[in-house]
Amino acid sequence: MVMGRRMDVLAWNAAAVALFGDYAALDRAERNIARITFLDETSRELYADWPSCARGNVAYLHMDAGRHPDDPELASLIGELSMKSADFRRWWAEHPVQDKTSGTKCFHHPVVGDLELAYETLRAMDDPDQALITYAAEPGSPSHDALRMLLAWATEAPSTMPTDHRAR
């Protein structure tokens, strides 16, 4: 997927839909990773370590706020999340700052079960406000098999994707 400023989801492929849910089914304003993480309850089920993932999103938003202190859309997003999520409000007050570059995330996917995926964040030097985020499983691992099964399932039966499985 491609993430823009404020953690807005700008573009995605079929693999992102299979893993996170159909971003096209969301209003453009709802296609935001931080908003989904804190305001969509299915997010807490998808991420095996939701608190760590959510804290990382808060730290990333702090970094974005430091880069763009006069961004009214970012201020609005932070205000909305502060009003609607006690977790966001508490962690925002801690003032963490961290970029998202690479690491591992574990998922409890509703179709294929547990997945451990490595992620990489790639940015163009001339446009650091956009990032391509890729996820991959270790070849030969149970996660690799589960991911292949998920992608095959999504390709063969996209209309049967659970409706409550929202984008992350």
PDB file of C-alpha atoms in Angstrom:
ATOM      1  CA  MET A   1       0.000   0.000   0.000  1.00  0.00           C
ATOM      2  CA  VAL A   2       1.020   3.639  -0.343  1.00  0.00           C
ATOM      3  CA  MET A   3       0.665   5.816   2.750  1.00  0.00           C
ATOM      4  CA  GLY A   4       0.664   9.600   2.610  1.00  0.00           C
ATOM      5  CA  ARG A   5       0.838  12.326   5.230  1.00  0.00           C
ATOM      6  CA  ARG A   6      -1.262  11.854   8.352  1.00  0.00           C
ATOM      7  CA  MET A   7      -1.164   8.073   7.647  1.00  0.00           C
ATOM      8  CA  ASP A   8      -3.725   8.421   4.850  1.00  0.00           C
ATOM      9  CA  VAL A   9      -3.962   5.343   2.614  1.00  0.00           C
ATOM     10  CA  LEU A  10      -3.487   6.581  -0.944  1.00  0.00           C
ATOM     11  CA  ALA A  11      -3.217   3.346  -2.959  1.00  0.00           C
ATOM     12  CA  TRP A  12      -3.379  -0.399  -2.371  1.00  0.00           C
ATOM     13  CA  ASN A  13      -3.386  -3.701  -4.218  1.00  0.00           C
ATOM     14  CA  ALA A  14      -5.359  -6.937  -3.920  1.00  0.00           C
ATOM     15  CA  ALA A  15      -2.917  -8.293  -1.330  1.00  0.00           C
ATOM     16  CA  ALA A  16      -3.571  -5.290   0.932  1.00  0.00           C
ATOM     17  CA  VAL A  17      -7.314  -5.852   0.546  1.00  0.00           C
ATOM     18  CA  ALA A  18      -6.916  -9.529   1.478  1.00  0.00           C
ATOM     19  CA  LEU A  19      -4.838  -8.712   4.557  1.00  0.00           C
ATOM     20  CA  PHE A  20      -6.406  -5.493   5.818  1.00  0.00           C
ATOM     21  CA  GLY A  21      -9.812  -5.188   4.170  1.00  0.00           C
ATOM     22  CA  ASP A  22     -11.220  -3.207   1.278  1.00  0.00           C
ATOM     23  CA  TYR A  23     -10.119   0.414   1.484  1.00  0.00           C
ATOM     24  CA  ALA A  24     -12.367   1.176  -1.505  1.00  0.00           C
ATOM     25  CA  ALA A  25     -15.370   0.338   0.679  1.00  0.00           C
ATOM     26  CA  LEU A  26     -14.423   3.194   3.022  1.00  0.00           C
ATOM     27  CA  ASP A  27     -15.084   6.882   2.510  1.00  0.00           C
ATOM     28  CA  ARG A  28     -11.878   8.696   1.535  1.00  0.00           C
ATOM     29  CA  ALA A  29     -11.690  10.384   4.968  1.00  0.00           C
ATOM     30  CA  GLU A  30     -11.869   6.981   6.692  1.00  0.00           C
ATOM     31  CA  ARG A  31      -8.894   5.618   4.709  1.00  0.00           C
ATOM     32  CA  ASN A  32      -6.466   6.500   7.444  1.00  0.00           C
ATOM     33  CA  ILE A  33      -4.359   3.948   9.294  1.00  0.00           C
ATOM     34  CA  ALA A  34      -4.407   5.817  12.619  1.00  0.00           C
ATOM     35  CA  ARG A  35      -8.180   6.394  12.466  1.00  0.00           C
ATOM     36  CA  ILE A  36      -8.798   2.726  11.664  1.00  0.00           C
ATOM     37  CA  THR A  37      -6.393   1.538  14.364  1.00  0.00           C
ATOM     38  CA  PHE A  38      -8.100   3.509  17.122  1.00  0.00           C
ATOM     39  CA  LEU A  39     -11.717   3.739  15.991  1.00  0.00           C
ATOM     40  CA  ASP A  40     -12.402   0.403  14.272  1.00  0.00           C
ATOM     41  CA  GLU A  41     -12.793  -2.376  16.841  1.00  0.00           C
ATOM     42  CA  THR A  42     -11.798  -5.069  14.337  1.00  0.00           C
ATOM     43  CA  SER A  43      -8.317  -3.539  14.378  1.00  0.00           C
ATOM     44  CA  ARG A  44      -7.830  -4.810  17.926  1.00  0.00           C
ATOM     45  CA  GLU A  45      -8.609  -8.320  16.695  1.00  0.00           C
ATOM     46  CA  LEU A  46      -6.385  -8.197  13.601  1.00  0.00           C
ATOM     47  CA  TYR A  47      -3.145  -7.099  15.280  1.00  0.00           C
ATOM     48  CA  ALA A  48      -1.737  -9.722  17.660  1.00  0.00           C
ATOM     49  CA  ASP A  49      -0.005  -6.930  19.618  1.00  0.00           C
ATOM     50  CA  TRP A  50      -2.490  -4.113  19.117  1.00  0.00           C
ATOM     51  CA  PRO A  51      -1.047  -1.857  21.874  1.00  0.00           C
ATOM     52  CA  SER A  52       2.411  -1.902  20.293  1.00  0.00           C
ATOM     53  CA  CYS A  53       1.000  -1.239  16.835  1.00  0.00           C
ATOM     54  CA  ALA A  54      -1.233   1.560  18.123  1.00  0.00           C
ATOM     55  CA  ARG A  55       1.616   3.167  20.104  1.00  0.00           C
ATOM     56  CA  GLY A  56       3.766   3.071  16.967  1.00  0.00           C
ATOM     57  CA  ASN A  57       1.057   4.923  15.076  1.00  0.00           C
ATOM     58  CA  VAL A  58       0.914   7.589  17.782  1.00  0.00           C
ATOM     59  CA  ALA A  59       4.698   8.003  17.622  1.00  0.00           C
ATOM     60  CA  TYR A  60       4.535   8.309  13.835  1.00  0.00           C
ATOM     61  CA  LEU A  61       1.814  10.972  14.061  1.00  0.00           C
ATOM     62  CA  HIS A  62       3.993  12.897  16.529  1.00  0.00           C
ATOM     63  CA  MET A  63       6.831  12.802  14.007  1.00  0.00           C
ATOM     64  CA  ASP A  64       4.458  13.992  11.275  1.00  0.00           C
ATOM     65  CA  ALA A  65       3.217  16.801  13.543  1.00  0.00           C
ATOM     66  CA  GLY A  66       6.812  17.911  14.082  1.00  0.00           C
ATOM     67  CA  ARG A  67       7.420  18.027  10.333  1.00  0.00           C
ATOM     68  CA  HIS A  68       4.121  19.804   9.587  1.00  0.00           C
ATOM     69  CA  PRO A  69       3.119  21.799  12.693  1.00  0.00           C
ATOM     70  CA  ASP A  70       0.637  23.987  10.784  1.00  0.00           C
ATOM     71  CA  ASP A  71      -1.294  21.172   9.073  1.00  0.00           C
ATOM     72  CA  PRO A  72      -4.992  21.746   9.881  1.00  0.00           C
ATOM     73  CA  GLU A  73      -6.011  18.255   8.667  1.00  0.00           C
ATOM     74  CA  LEU A  74      -3.462  16.649  10.990  1.00  0.00           C
ATOM     75  CA  ALA A  75      -4.672  18.807  13.876  1.00  0.00           C
ATOM     76  CA  SER A  76      -8.237  17.729  13.112  1.00  0.00           C
ATOM     77  CA  LEU A  77      -7.241  14.044  13.034  1.00  0.00           C
ATOM     78  CA  ILE A  78      -5.381  14.319  16.348  1.00  0.00           C
ATOM     79  CA  GLY A  79      -8.364  16.127  17.872  1.00  0.00           C
ATOM     80  CA  GLU A  80     -10.796  13.480  16.639  1.00  0.00           C
ATOM     81  CA  LEU A  81      -8.664  10.615  17.931  1.00  0.00           C
ATOM     82  CA  SER A  82      -8.118  12.393  21.261  1.00  0.00           C
ATOM     83  CA  MET A  83     -11.851  12.864  21.716  1.00  0.00           C
ATOM     84  CA  LYS A  84     -12.858   9.338  20.692  1.00  0.00           C
ATOM     85  CA  SER A  85     -10.056   7.149  22.058  1.00  0.00           C
ATOM     86  CA  ALA A  86      -8.779   7.113  25.638  1.00  0.00           C
ATOM     87  CA  ASP A  87      -5.811   5.003  24.512  1.00  0.00           C
ATOM     88  CA  PHE A  88      -4.827   7.553  21.872  1.00  0.00           C
ATOM     89  CA  ARG A  89      -5.255  10.429  24.314  1.00  0.00           C
ATOM     90  CA  ARG A  90      -3.074   8.725  26.956  1.00  0.00           C
ATOM     91  CA  TRP A  91      -0.300   7.743  24.536  1.00  0.00           C
ATOM     92  CA  TRP A  92      -0.331  11.100  22.719  1.00  0.00           C
ATOM     93  CA  ALA A  93       0.376  12.811  26.066  1.00  0.00           C
ATOM     94  CA  GLU A  94       3.559  10.723  26.407  1.00  0.00           C
ATOM     95  CA  HIS A  95       5.015  12.522  23.319  1.00  0.00           C
ATOM     96  CA  PRO A  96       6.623   9.524  21.601  1.00  0.00           C
ATOM     97  CA  VAL A  97       8.335  10.180  18.253  1.00  0.00           C
ATOM     98  CA  GLN A  98       9.309   7.382  15.874  1.00  0.00           C
ATOM     99  CA  ASP A  99       9.400   6.709  12.163  1.00  0.00           C
ATOM    100  CA  LYS A 100       8.049   3.504  10.647  1.00  0.00           C
ATOM    101  CA  THR A 101      10.870   1.932   8.670  1.00  0.00           C
ATOM    102  CA  SER A 102      10.955  -1.843   9.023  1.00  0.00           C
ATOM    103  CA  GLY A 103      10.055  -4.567  11.451  1.00  0.00           C
ATOM    104  CA  THR A 104       7.723  -7.470  12.055  1.00  0.00           C
ATOM    105  CA  LYS A 105       3.991  -7.484  12.727  1.00  0.00           C
ATOM    106  CA  CYS A 106       1.895 -10.394  13.866  1.00  0.00           C
ATOM    107  CA  PHE A 107      -1.711 -10.715  12.791  1.00  0.00           C
ATOM    108  CA  HIS A 108      -4.738 -12.795  13.785  1.00  0.00           C
ATOM    109  CA  HIS A 109      -6.420 -12.865  10.396  1.00  0.00           C
ATOM    110  CA  PRO A 110     -10.110 -13.927  10.397  1.00  0.00           C
ATOM    111  CA  VAL A 111      -9.637 -16.181   7.346  1.00  0.00           C
ATOM    112  CA  VAL A 112      -6.187 -17.803   7.678  1.00  0.00           C
ATOM    113  CA  GLY A 113      -5.330 -17.341  11.349  1.00  0.00           C
ATOM    114  CA  ASP A 114      -1.952 -16.229  12.647  1.00  0.00           C
ATOM    115  CA  LEU A 115       0.568 -14.529  10.373  1.00  0.00           C
ATOM    116  CA  GLU A 116       4.005 -13.105  11.134  1.00  0.00           C
ATOM    117  CA  LEU A 117       5.012 -10.666   8.405  1.00  0.00           C
ATOM    118  CA  ALA A 118       8.073  -8.507   7.917  1.00  0.00           C
ATOM    119  CA  TYR A 119       7.368  -4.998   6.686  1.00  0.00           C
ATOM    120  CA  GLU A 120       9.524  -2.448   4.897  1.00  0.00           C
ATOM    121  CA  THR A 121       8.731   1.220   4.373  1.00  0.00           C
ATOM    122  CA  LEU A 122      10.234   2.757   1.242  1.00  0.00           C
ATOM    123  CA  ARG A 123      10.288   6.504   0.527  1.00  0.00           C
ATOM    124  CA  ALA A 124      11.356   8.454  -2.526  1.00  0.00           C
ATOM    125  CA  MET A 125      13.988  11.054  -1.714  1.00  0.00           C
ATOM    126  CA  ASP A 126      12.031  13.755  -3.541  1.00  0.00           C
ATOM    127  CA  ASP A 127       8.712  13.002  -1.764  1.00  0.00           C
ATOM    128  CA  PRO A 128       9.253  11.843   1.837  1.00  0.00           C
ATOM    129  CA  ASP A 129       5.551  12.385   2.647  1.00  0.00           C
ATOM    130  CA  GLN A 130       4.607   9.265   0.674  1.00  0.00           C
ATOM    131  CA  ALA A 131       5.723   5.768   1.573  1.00  0.00           C
ATOM    132  CA  LEU A 132       5.326   2.379  -0.051  1.00  0.00           C
ATOM    133  CA  ILE A 133       4.758  -0.232   2.657  1.00  0.00           C
ATOM    134  CA  THR A 134       5.357  -3.872   1.776  1.00  0.00           C
ATOM    135  CA  TYR A 135       4.669  -7.000   3.812  1.00  0.00           C
ATOM    136  CA  ALA A 136       6.281 -10.408   3.272  1.00  0.00           C
ATOM    137  CA  ALA A 137       6.439 -13.762   5.008  1.00  0.00           C
ATOM    138  CA  GLU A 138       9.565 -15.835   5.544  1.00  0.00           C
ATOM    139  CA  PRO A 139       9.691 -18.368   2.679  1.00  0.00           C
ATOM    140  CA  GLY A 140       8.755 -21.861   3.808  1.00  0.00           C
ATOM    141  CA  SER A 141       7.230 -20.652   7.083  1.00  0.00           C
ATOM    142  CA  PRO A 142       3.662 -21.314   8.265  1.00  0.00           C
ATOM    143  CA  SER A 143       3.020 -17.591   7.694  1.00  0.00           C
ATOM    144  CA  HIS A 144       4.196 -17.947   4.095  1.00  0.00           C
ATOM    145  CA  ASP A 145       1.759 -20.810   3.540  1.00  0.00           C
ATOM    146  CA  ALA A 146      -1.070 -18.890   5.228  1.00  0.00           C
ATOM    147  CA  LEU A 147      -0.337 -15.757   3.187  1.00  0.00           C
ATOM    148  CA  ARG A 148      -0.330 -17.732  -0.064  1.00  0.00           C
ATOM    149  CA  MET A 149      -3.636 -19.323   0.960  1.00  0.00           C
ATOM    150  CA  LEU A 150      -5.094 -15.910   1.792  1.00  0.00           C
ATOM    151  CA  LEU A 151      -4.032 -14.419  -1.536  1.00  0.00           C
ATOM    152  CA  ALA A 152      -5.387 -17.411  -3.469  1.00  0.00           C
ATOM    153  CA  TRP A 153      -8.651 -17.263  -1.542  1.00  0.00           C
ATOM    154  CA  ALA A 154      -9.005 -13.527  -2.123  1.00  0.00           C
ATOM    155  CA  THR A 155      -8.310 -13.917  -5.841  1.00  0.00           C
ATOM    156  CA  GLU A 156     -10.826 -16.731  -6.247  1.00  0.00           C
ATOM    157  CA  ALA A 157     -13.599 -15.372  -4.017  1.00  0.00           C
ATOM    158  CA  PRO A 158     -13.258 -11.636  -3.376  1.00  0.00           C
ATOM    159  CA  SER A 159     -16.999 -11.223  -2.898  1.00  0.00           C
ATOM    160  CA  THR A 160     -16.884 -13.511   0.143  1.00  0.00           C
ATOM    161  CA  MET A 161     -14.468 -11.291   2.105  1.00  0.00           C
ATOM    162  CA  PRO A 162     -15.962 -10.771   5.584  1.00  0.00           C
ATOM    163  CA  THR A 163     -17.829  -7.465   5.575  1.00  0.00           C
ATOM    164  CA  ASP A 164     -16.640  -6.500   9.049  1.00  0.00           C
ATOM    165  CA  HIS A 165     -12.989  -7.043   8.077  1.00  0.00           C
ATOM    166  CA  ARG A 166     -12.020  -3.413   7.644  1.00  0.00           C
ATOM    167  CA  ALA A 167      -8.864  -1.767   6.414  1.00  0.00           C
ATOM    168  CA  ARG A 168      -5.984  -1.273   8.867  1.00  0.00           C
TER     169      ARG A 168
END
